[in-house]
Structure formats: structure tokens, C-alpha cells
mmCIF file of C-alpha atoms in Angstrom:
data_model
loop_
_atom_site.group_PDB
_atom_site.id
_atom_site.type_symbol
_atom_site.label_atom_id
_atom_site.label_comp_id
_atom_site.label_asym_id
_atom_site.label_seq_id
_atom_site.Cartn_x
_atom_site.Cartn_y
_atom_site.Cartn_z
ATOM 1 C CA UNK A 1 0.000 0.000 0.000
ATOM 2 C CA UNK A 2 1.158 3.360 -0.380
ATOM 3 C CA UNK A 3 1.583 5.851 2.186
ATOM 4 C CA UNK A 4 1.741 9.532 1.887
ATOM 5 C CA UNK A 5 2.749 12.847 4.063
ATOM 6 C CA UNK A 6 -0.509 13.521 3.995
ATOM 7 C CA UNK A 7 -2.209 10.434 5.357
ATOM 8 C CA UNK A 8 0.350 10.306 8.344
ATOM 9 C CA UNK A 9 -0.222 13.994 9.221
ATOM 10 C CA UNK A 10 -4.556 13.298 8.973
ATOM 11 C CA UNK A 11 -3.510 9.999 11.107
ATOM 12 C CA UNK A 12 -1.841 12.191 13.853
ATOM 13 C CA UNK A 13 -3.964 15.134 13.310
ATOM 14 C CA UNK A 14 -6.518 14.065 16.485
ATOM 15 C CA UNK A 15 -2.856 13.338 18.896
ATOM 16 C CA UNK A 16 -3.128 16.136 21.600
ATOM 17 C CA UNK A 17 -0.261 16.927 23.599
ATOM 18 C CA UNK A 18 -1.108 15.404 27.030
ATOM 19 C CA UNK A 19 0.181 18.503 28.701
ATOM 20 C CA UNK A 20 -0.899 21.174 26.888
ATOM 21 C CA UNK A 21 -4.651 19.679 25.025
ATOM 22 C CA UNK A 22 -3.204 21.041 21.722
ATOM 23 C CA UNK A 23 -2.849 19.115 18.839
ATOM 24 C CA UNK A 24 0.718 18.092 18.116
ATOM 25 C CA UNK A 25 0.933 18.385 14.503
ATOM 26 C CA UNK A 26 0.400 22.087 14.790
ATOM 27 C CA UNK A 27 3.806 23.053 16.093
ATOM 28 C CA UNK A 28 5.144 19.880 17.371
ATOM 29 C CA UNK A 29 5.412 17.127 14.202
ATOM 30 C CA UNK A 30 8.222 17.705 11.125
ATOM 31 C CA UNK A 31 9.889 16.069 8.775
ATOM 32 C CA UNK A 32 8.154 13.385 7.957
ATOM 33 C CA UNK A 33 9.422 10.988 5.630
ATOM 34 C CA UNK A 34 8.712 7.510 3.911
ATOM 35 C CA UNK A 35 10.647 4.836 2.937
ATOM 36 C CA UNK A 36 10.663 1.904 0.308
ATOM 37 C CA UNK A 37 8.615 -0.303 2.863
ATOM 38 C CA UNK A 38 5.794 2.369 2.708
ATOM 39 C CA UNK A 39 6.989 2.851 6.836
ATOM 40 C CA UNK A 40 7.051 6.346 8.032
ATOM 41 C CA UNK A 41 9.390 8.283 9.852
ATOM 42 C CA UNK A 42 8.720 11.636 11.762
ATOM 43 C CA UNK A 43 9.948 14.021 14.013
ATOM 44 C CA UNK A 44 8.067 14.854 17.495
ATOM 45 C CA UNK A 45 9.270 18.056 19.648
ATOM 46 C CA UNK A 46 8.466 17.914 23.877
ATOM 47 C CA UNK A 47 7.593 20.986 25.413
ATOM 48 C CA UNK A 48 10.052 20.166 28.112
ATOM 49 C CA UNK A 49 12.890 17.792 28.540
ATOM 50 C CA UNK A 50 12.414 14.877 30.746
ATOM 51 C CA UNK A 51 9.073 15.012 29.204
ATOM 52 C CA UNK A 52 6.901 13.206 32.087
ATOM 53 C CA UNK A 53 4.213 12.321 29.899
ATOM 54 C CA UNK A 54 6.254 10.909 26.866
ATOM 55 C CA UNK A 55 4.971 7.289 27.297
ATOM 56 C CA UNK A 56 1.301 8.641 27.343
ATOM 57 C CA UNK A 57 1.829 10.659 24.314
ATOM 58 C CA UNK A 58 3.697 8.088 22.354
ATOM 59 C CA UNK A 59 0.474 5.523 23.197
ATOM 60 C CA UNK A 60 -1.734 8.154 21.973
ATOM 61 C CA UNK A 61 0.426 8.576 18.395
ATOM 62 C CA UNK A 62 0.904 4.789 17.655
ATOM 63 C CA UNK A 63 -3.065 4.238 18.345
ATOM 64 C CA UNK A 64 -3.576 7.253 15.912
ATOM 65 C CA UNK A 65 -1.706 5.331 13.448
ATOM 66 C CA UNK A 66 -2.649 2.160 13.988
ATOM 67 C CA UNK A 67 -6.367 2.961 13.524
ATOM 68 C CA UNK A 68 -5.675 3.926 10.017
ATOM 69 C CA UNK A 69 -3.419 0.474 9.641
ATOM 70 C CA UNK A 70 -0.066 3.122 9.062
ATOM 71 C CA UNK A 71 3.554 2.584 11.127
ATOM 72 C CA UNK A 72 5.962 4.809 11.863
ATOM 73 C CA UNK A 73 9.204 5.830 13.790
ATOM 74 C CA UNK A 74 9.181 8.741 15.991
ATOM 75 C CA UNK A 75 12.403 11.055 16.075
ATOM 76 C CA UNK A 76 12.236 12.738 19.446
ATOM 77 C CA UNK A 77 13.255 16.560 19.543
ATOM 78 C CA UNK A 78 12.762 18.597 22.112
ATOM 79 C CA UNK A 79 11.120 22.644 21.301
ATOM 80 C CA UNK A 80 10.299 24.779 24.507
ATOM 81 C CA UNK A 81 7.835 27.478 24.573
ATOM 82 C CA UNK A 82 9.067 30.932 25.144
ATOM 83 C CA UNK A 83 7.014 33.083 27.551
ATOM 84 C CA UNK A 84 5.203 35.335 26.064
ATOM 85 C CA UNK A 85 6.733 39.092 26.600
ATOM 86 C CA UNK A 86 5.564 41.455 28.651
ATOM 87 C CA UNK A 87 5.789 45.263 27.325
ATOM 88 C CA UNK A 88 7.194 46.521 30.268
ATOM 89 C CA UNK A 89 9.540 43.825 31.126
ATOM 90 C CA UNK A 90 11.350 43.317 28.035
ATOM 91 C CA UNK A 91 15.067 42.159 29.365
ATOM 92 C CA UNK A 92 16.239 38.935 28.389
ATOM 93 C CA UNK A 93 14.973 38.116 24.978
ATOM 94 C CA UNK A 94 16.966 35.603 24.401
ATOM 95 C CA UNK A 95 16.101 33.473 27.657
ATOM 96 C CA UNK A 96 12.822 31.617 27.333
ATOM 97 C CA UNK A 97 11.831 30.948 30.703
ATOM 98 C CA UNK A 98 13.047 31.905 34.054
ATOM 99 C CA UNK A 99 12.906 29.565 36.921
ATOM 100 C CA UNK A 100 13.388 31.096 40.668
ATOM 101 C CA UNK A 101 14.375 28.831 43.012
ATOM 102 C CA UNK A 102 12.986 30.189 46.475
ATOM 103 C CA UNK A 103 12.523 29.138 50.087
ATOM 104 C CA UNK A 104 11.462 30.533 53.103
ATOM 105 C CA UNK A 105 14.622 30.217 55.299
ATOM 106 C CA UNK A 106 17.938 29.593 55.238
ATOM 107 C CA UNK A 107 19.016 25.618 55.487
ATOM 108 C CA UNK A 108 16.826 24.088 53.749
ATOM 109 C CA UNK A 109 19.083 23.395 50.732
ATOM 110 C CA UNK A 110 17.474 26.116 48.124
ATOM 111 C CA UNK A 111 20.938 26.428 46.442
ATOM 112 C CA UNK A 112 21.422 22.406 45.765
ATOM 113 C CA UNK A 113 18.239 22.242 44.474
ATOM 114 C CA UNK A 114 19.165 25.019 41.870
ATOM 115 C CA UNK A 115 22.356 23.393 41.080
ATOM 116 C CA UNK A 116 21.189 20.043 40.860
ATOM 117 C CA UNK A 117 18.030 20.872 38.211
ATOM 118 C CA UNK A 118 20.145 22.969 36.231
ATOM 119 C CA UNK A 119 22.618 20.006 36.006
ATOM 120 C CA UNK A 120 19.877 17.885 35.634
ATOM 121 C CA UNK A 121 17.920 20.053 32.776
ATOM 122 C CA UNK A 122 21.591 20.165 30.804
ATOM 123 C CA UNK A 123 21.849 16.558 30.805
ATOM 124 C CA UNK A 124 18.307 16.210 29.827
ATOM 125 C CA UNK A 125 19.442 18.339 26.753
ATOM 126 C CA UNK A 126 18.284 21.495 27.542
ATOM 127 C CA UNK A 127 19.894 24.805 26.985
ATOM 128 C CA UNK A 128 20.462 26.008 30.820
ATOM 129 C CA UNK A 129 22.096 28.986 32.963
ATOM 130 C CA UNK A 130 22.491 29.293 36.532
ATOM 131 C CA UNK A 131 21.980 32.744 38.261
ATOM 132 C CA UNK A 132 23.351 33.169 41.734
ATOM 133 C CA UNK A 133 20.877 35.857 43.443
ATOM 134 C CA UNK A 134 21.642 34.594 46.379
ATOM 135 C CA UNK A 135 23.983 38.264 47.052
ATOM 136 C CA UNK A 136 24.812 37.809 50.989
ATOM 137 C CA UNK A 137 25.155 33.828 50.895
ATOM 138 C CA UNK A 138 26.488 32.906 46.936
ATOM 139 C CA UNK A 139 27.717 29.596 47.309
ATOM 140 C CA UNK A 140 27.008 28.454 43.683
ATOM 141 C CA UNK A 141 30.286 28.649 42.259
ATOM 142 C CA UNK A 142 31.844 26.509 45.278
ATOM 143 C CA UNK A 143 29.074 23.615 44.407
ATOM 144 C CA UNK A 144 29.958 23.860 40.864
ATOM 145 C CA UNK A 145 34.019 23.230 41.376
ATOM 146 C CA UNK A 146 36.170 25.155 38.752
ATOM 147 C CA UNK A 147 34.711 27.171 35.671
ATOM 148 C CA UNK A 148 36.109 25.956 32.568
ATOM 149 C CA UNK A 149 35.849 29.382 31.509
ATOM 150 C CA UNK A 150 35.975 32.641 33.770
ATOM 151 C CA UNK A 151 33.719 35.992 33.561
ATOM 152 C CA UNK A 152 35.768 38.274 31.202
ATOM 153 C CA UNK A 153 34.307 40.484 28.711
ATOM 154 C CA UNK A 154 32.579 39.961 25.726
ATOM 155 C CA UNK A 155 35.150 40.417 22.221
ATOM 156 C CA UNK A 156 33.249 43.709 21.678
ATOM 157 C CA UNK A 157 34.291 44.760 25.041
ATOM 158 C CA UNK A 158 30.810 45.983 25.934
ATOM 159 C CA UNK A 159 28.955 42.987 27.493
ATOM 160 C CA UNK A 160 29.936 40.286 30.424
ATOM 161 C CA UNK A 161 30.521 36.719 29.290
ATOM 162 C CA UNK A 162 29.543 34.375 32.621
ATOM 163 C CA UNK A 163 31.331 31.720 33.534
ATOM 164 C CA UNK A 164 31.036 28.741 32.232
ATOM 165 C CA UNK A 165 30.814 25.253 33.960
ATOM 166 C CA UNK A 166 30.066 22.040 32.279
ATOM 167 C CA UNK A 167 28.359 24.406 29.593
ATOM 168 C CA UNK A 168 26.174 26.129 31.717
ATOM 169 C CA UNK A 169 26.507 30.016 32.014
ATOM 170 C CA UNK A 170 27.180 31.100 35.646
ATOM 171 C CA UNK A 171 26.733 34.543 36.970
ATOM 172 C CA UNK A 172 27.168 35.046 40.463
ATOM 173 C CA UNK A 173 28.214 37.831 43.090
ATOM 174 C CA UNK A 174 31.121 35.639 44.170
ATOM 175 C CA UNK A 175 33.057 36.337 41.459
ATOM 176 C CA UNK A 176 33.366 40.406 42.197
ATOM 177 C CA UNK A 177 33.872 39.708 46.280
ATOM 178 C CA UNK A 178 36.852 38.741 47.916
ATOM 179 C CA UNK A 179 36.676 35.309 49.727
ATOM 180 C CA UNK A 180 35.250 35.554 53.377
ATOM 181 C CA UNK A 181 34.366 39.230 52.711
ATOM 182 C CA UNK A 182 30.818 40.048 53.669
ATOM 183 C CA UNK A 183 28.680 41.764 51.213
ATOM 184 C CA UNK A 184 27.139 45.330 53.395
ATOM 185 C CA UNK A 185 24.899 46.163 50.556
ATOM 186 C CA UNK A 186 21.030 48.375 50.676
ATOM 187 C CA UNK A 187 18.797 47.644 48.451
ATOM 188 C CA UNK A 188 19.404 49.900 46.146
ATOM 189 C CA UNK A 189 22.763 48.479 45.685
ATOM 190 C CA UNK A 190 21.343 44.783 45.200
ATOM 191 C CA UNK A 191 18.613 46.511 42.679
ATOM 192 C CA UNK A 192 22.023 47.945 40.441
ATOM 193 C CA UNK A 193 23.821 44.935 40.491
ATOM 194 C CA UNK A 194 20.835 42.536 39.127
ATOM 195 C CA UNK A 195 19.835 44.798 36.982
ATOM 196 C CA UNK A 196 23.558 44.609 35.683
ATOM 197 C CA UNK A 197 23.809 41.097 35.651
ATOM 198 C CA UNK A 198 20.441 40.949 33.966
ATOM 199 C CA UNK A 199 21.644 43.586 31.160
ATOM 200 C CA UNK A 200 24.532 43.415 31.065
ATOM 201 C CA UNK A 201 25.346 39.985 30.413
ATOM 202 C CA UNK A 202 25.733 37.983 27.553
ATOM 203 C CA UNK A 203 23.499 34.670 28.427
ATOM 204 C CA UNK A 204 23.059 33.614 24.757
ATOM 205 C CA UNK A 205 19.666 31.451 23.748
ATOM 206 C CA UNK A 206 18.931 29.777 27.019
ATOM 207 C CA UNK A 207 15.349 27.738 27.248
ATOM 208 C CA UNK A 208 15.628 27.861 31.028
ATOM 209 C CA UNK A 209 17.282 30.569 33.018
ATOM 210 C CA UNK A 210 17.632 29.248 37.094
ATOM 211 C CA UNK A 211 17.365 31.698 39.910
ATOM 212 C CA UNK A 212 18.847 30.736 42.952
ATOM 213 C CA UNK A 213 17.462 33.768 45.792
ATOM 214 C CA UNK A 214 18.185 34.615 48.998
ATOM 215 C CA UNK A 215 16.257 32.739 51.486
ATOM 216 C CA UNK A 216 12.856 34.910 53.209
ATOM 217 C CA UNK A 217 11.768 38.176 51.679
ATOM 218 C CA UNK A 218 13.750 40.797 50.830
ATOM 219 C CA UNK A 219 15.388 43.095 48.001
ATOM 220 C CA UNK A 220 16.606 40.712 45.926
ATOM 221 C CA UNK A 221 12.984 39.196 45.409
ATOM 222 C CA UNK A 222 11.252 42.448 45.147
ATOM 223 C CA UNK A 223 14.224 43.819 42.601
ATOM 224 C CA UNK A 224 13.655 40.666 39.959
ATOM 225 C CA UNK A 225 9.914 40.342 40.175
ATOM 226 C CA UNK A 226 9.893 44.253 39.324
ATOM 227 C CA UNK A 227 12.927 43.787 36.666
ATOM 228 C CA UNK A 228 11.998 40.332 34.355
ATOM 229 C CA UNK A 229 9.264 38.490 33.727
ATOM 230 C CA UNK A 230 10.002 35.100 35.999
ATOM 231 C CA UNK A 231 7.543 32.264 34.706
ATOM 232 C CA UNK A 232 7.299 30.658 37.941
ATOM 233 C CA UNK A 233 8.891 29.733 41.077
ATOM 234 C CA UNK A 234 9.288 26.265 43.222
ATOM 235 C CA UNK A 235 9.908 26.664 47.071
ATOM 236 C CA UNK A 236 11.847 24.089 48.916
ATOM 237 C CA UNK A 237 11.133 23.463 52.435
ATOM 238 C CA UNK A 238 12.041 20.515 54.707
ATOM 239 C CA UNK A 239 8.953 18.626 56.132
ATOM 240 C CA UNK A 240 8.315 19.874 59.260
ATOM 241 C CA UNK A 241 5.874 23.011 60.184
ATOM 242 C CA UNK A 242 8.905 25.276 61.284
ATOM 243 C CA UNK A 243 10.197 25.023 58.102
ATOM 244 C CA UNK A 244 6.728 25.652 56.933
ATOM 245 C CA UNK A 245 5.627 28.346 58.441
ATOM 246 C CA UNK A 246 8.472 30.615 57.079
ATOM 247 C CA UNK A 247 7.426 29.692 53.146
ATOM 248 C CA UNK A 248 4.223 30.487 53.456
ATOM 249 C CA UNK A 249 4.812 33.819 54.401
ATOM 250 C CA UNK A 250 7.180 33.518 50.878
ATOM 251 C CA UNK A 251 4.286 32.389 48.895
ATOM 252 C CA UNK A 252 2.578 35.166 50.302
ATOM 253 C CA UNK A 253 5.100 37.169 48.723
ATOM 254 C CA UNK A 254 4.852 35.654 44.928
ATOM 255 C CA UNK A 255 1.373 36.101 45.247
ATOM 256 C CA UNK A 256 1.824 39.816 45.983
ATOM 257 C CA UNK A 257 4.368 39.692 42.905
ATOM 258 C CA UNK A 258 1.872 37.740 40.696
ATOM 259 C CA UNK A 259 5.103 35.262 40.493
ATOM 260 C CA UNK A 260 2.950 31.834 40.079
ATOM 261 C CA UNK A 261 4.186 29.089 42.593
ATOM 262 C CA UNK A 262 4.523 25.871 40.178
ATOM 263 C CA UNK A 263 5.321 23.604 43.033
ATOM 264 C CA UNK A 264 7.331 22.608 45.703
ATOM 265 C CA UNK A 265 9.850 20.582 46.815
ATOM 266 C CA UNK A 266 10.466 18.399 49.888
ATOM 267 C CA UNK A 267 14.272 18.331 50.294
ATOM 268 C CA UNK A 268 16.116 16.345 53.525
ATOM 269 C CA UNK A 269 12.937 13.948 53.031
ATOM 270 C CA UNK A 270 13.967 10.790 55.041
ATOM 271 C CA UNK A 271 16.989 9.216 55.682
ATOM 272 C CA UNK A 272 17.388 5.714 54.473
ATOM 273 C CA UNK A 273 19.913 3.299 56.459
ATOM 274 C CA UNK A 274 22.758 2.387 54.289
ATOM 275 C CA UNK A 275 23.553 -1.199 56.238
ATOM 276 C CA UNK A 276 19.620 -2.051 57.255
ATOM 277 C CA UNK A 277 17.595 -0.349 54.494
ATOM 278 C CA UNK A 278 15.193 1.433 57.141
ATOM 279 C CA UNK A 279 13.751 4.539 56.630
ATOM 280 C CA UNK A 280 14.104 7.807 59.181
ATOM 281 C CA UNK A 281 12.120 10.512 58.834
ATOM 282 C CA UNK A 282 14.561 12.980 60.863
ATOM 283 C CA UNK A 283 13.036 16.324 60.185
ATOM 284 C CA UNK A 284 8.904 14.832 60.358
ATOM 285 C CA UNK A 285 7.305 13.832 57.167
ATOM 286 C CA UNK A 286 4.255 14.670 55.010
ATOM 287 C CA UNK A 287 4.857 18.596 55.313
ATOM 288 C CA UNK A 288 5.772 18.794 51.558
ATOM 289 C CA UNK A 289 2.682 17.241 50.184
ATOM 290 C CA UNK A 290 0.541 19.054 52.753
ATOM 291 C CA UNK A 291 1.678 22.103 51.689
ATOM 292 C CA UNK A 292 1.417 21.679 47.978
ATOM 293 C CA UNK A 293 -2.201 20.278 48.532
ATOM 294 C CA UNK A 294 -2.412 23.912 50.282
ATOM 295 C CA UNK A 295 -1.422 26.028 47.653
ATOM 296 C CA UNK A 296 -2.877 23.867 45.094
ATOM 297 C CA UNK A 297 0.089 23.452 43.367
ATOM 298 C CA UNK A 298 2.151 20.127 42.655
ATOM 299 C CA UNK A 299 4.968 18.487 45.319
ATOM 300 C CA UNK A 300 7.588 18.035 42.393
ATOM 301 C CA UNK A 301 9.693 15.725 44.419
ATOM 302 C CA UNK A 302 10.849 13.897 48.116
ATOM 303 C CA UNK A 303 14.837 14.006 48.218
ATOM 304 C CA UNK A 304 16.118 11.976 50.658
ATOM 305 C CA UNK A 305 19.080 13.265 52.901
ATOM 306 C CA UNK A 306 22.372 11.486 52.222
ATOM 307 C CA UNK A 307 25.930 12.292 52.338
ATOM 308 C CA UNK A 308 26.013 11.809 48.447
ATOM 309 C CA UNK A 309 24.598 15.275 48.350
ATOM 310 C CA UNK A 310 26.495 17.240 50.927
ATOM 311 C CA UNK A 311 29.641 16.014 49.225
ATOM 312 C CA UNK A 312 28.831 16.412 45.593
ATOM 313 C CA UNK A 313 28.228 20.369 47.256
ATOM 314 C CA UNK A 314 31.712 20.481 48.561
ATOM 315 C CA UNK A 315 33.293 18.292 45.820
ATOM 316 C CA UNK A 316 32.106 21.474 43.101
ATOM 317 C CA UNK A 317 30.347 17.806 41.208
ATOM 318 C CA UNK A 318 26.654 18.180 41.955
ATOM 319 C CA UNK A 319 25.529 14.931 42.967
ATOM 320 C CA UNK A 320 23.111 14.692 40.046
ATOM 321 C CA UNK A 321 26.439 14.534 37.541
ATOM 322 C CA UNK A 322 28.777 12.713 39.885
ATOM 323 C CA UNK A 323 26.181 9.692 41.423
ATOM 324 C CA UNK A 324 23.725 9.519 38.663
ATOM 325 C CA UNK A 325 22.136 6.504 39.547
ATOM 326 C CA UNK A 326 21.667 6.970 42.791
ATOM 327 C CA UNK A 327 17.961 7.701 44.832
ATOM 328 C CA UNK A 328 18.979 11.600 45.393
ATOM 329 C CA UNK A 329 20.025 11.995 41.653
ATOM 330 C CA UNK A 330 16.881 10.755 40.438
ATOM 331 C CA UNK A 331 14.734 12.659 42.873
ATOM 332 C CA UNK A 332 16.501 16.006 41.649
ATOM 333 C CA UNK A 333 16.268 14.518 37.766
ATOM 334 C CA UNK A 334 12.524 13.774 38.198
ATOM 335 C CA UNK A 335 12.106 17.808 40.094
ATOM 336 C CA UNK A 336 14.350 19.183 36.809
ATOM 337 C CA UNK A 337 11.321 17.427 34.587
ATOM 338 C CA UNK A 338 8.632 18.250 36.459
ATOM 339 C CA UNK A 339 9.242 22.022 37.257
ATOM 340 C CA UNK A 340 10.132 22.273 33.295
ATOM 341 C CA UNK A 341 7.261 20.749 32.090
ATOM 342 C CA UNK A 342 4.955 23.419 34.412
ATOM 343 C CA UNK A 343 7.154 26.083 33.201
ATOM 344 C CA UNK A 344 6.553 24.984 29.391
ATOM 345 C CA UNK A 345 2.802 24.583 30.362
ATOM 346 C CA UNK A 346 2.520 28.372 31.459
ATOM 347 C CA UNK A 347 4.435 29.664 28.746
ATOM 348 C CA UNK A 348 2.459 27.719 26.019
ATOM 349 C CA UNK A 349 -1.419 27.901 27.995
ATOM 350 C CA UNK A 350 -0.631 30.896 30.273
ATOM 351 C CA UNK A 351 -0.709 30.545 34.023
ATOM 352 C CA UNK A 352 -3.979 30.073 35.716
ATOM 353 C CA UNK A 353 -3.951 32.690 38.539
ATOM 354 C CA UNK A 354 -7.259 31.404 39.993
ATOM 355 C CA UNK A 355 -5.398 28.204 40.820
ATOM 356 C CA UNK A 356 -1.725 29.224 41.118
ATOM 357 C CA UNK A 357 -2.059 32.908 42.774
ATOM 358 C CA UNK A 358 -4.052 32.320 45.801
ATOM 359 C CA UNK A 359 -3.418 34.296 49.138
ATOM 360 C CA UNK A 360 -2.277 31.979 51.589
ATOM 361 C CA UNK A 361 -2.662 32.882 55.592
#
């Protein structure tokens, strides 16, 4: 039997993206060819790498072309949605989304969850940088180990080239501060200098741009929210209601900032016995999921506490890159997917502030 283009694009033209509801061959299905066999071959770009829903997707596509008795071979390509631009916040064309990494206090271990999903969305094949807003406590660049390239300035000697590490730009106030000096800065000061970085930096075509803020509420916040468009924010709290009560009063914050809260993430989970296998739930347990189920939002991930972690932090080898296989580098992995397939949902649907900006108490 002959096949044609135009009998596999009819076949897939009922396929909706599981995520999104839209039809996949309007954006997301290319090149498709056929062979001598009469077999087809065709390309299929995920809003989001890591793609969660792939397997759902890919069930949906081979029933669509079973029912009209075709086969194929998908090609899997990856295509994230850009944010649409807002007027008045027009910085950073070239970045598609931007992903703050927040939390409520200090110790909770905001700043390896930002390095481990931007390692974890790089090796997923996503274009990824790393911003270190985190101005009184950076400690980015000493969980990322050596730069294989430095901040210098750009060949035209009028931009800021970040650093680069494992091929993911890295901007952070670290660079500019003398070890073990302490940063005595106003707000106005922090406002100038993220406003430079944000400018004044070269950050190329980057699908997801990673905030790591200060813990709490403070200048920092306040100074992004009012100078780029950030498409959402996770919080990361440990499970028990200390921890909780601190990022609420954060969410509270977003709200204010009409910053949408995509989910949040349980780190220092439970501790699992390396010679018995038992699990320890040192900090209380089930304050994660309550939480999300409060704000309505998704709990992107449990990460156990382990010394994998605190050593790939000290190492400069996130633990994500340096123990891939094991249960902490998966949790982080399946966080990275998650929080970039809500990102890629807002930027191609548009948030849903009834659900995602509520006022929490």
C-alpha cells in the first residue's frame, strides 16, 4: 500500500499533547518521511525535557496510526515554549523561561536544588544557565568546582561573558567579592547589580534561566519580580511546620508579585539506612505534600538526605552529575522534569492565577 505525508499527518492530526490539550501536529510534528517499505518516519518536539508524559503521548500517536493500519518511527526533539513578553519587562529576549528557586529560610538546601536541576535540565538536553541571586550567601560557584571558563568580557568589550561550567553560564556575586568578605549592601545596591547582571550579560539562547534567591523576603525578590518576567517559582522546604511556616509567608510574597508558585519541593525527606535499608524521617514527614495540597500546586519531588549530596556540594560535582544513579540523583532529575514541564505549560497555555495565585494565611 502506499503511504503519503498527507495520510500520516490526517492519522496524527486528532494526537493532543497530554500537557498542553493542543494538537501536536500544529507546532510539534516535522519532517516526515517515507521509505521503500511504505513505513514512516517523523519528528516529534516535547515541550520540556524529561518530558513526564512521553509514554502517554507516544500511546496516543501509535493508536492514531494504527487505527488507520499506518507505522511509523518517531524522532524525538525537544522545542520549549518561550514566555510570552511582557511590554514593560522586556530584558532577556533571548532566555525563554526563568525559573526562581525560592525558600522561606535559610538551610533548607534552596541552592542544591538550583544546582542540581540545572545540572539535571543540561543533561536532559536542555539549553540552561544558573543565576546566583543569592547576594549575601552565593555559594554556587563553590558547588559547581572550577569554571572551565571565567567571567571576562565579551570580544566587543561591551557585554559580560559568565562563567562557564560544564556548559552552563554562571553569573554570580562571588566572582566580584573577595573570599570571606561580607557583602554590606542596601537595596538599592542589590537593585544595580541585578539589573547589571540581567543587562549586562551575555546569556546567549537559554530555554531555562535558574534563579537561585536569597532565602525569606527581601530586596533581591522584590528587585527581579519588578525587573523580568520570571515564569514561575518552586519553594523548597524541609517537612516539618517550622520550616513551613516561614514559606508560606514567601508564597505570600509571589502572590503579591503575581510570580505563580509551580510547586514545591520536599528536600532532607527521610533518611534511608545504608547497612539495614530502614527509613528515618529525621526532620517529620508529610509537610511537603501538605503544603502543595495547600497552595494547590504540585509536590515536584521527596529528596532523601544522604551524604552523596552534601559532598557532591563540597566536591564542586553536583551529585546529580557525579552519582547519577543513585535515589537523590533521580529525585533532583525527576524535580528538573517536572518544574520544566509546568514552566513549558505556562508559557504555552498561560498561568492560571485562579489556581496558582491564591493568598495563603
Amino acid at each position: 500500500m502506499s503511504v503519503t505525508v498527507e495520510q500520516v499527518l490526517a492519522a496524527l492530526s486528532g494526537v493532543k499533547d497530554p500537557a498542553t490539550g493542543r494538537e501536536i501536529v500544529a507546532d510539534q510534528v516535522s519532517d516526515v518521511r517515507i521509505d521503500a517499505a511504505g513505513e514512516a518516519t517523523f519528528r516529534i518536539d516535547l515541550i520540556s525535557p524529561g518530558f513526564p508524559l512521553r509514554d502517554a503521548l507516544e500511546a496516543s500517536v501509535r493508536a492514531a496510526l494504527a487505527a488507520r493500519n499506518l507505522r511509523g518511527t518517531i524522532e524525538w526533539g525537544l522545542k520549549v515554549p518561550q514566555k510570552p513578553a511582557r511590554q514593560d519587562l522586556n530584558r532577556l529576549p533571548t532566555v525563554k523561561n526563568i525559573l526562581a528557586v525560592a525558600a522561606g529560610k535559610g538551610g533548607v538546601g534552596k541552592s542544591t536544588v538550583s544546582v542540581n536541576v540545572a545540572t539535571a535540565l543540561h543533561r536532559l538536553g536542555a539549553k540552561v544557565a544558573l543565576l546566583d541571586a543569592d547576594i549575601y550567601g552565593p555559594s554556587v560557584p563553590k558547588m559547581l568546582g572550577t569554571p572551565e571558563r571565567e567571567t571576562s568580557t565579551t570580544l566587543a568589550g561591551d557585554r559580560i561573558s559568565p562563567a562557564l561550567y560544564r556548559g552552563i553560564p554562571v553569573m554570580s556575586v562571588a566572582f566580584f567579592v573577595e573570599p570571606g568578605n561580607a557583602v554590606v549592601w542596601r537595596g538599592p545596591m542589590i537593585h544595580k547589580l541585578l539589573k547589571q547582571f540581567l543587562e549586562d550579560v551575555d546569556w546567549g539562547d537559554i530555554d531555562y534561566l535558574i534563579v537561585d534567591l536569597p532565602p525569606g523576603t527581601g530586596d533581591a525578590q522584590l528587585s527581579l519580580a519588578q525587573l523580568i518576567p520570571i515564569t514561575g517559582s518552586i519553594m523548597v522546604t524541609t517537612p516539618q511546620e517550622v520550616a513551613l511556616i516561614d514559606v508560606r509567608r514567601a508564597v505570600n510574597m509571589f502572590n503579591k508579585l503575581e510570580v505563580p508558585v509551580v510547586g514545591v519541593v520536599e528536600n532532607m525527606s527521610y533518611y534511608v539506612c545504608p547497612s539495614c535499608g530502614h527509613h528515618d524521617a529525621i526532620f517529620a514527614s508529610g509537610g511537603g505534600a501538605a503544603l502543595a495540597r495547600e497552595l494547590g500546586v504540585e509536590l515536584l519531588g521527596q529528596v532523601p538526605i544522604d551524604n552523596k549530596v552534601s559532598y557532591g556540594g563540597e566536591s564542586g560535582v553536583p551529585v546529580v552529575e557525579g552519582a547519577p544513579d543513585s535515589e537523590q540523583a533521580k529525585a533532583f532529575t525527576s524535580v528538573a522534569a517536572r518544574a520544566a514541564l509546568a514552566l513549558s505549560k505556562l508559557s504555552a497555555t498561560g498561568p492560571k492565577r485562579s489556581s496558582l495565585l491564591r493568598t495563603v494565611t
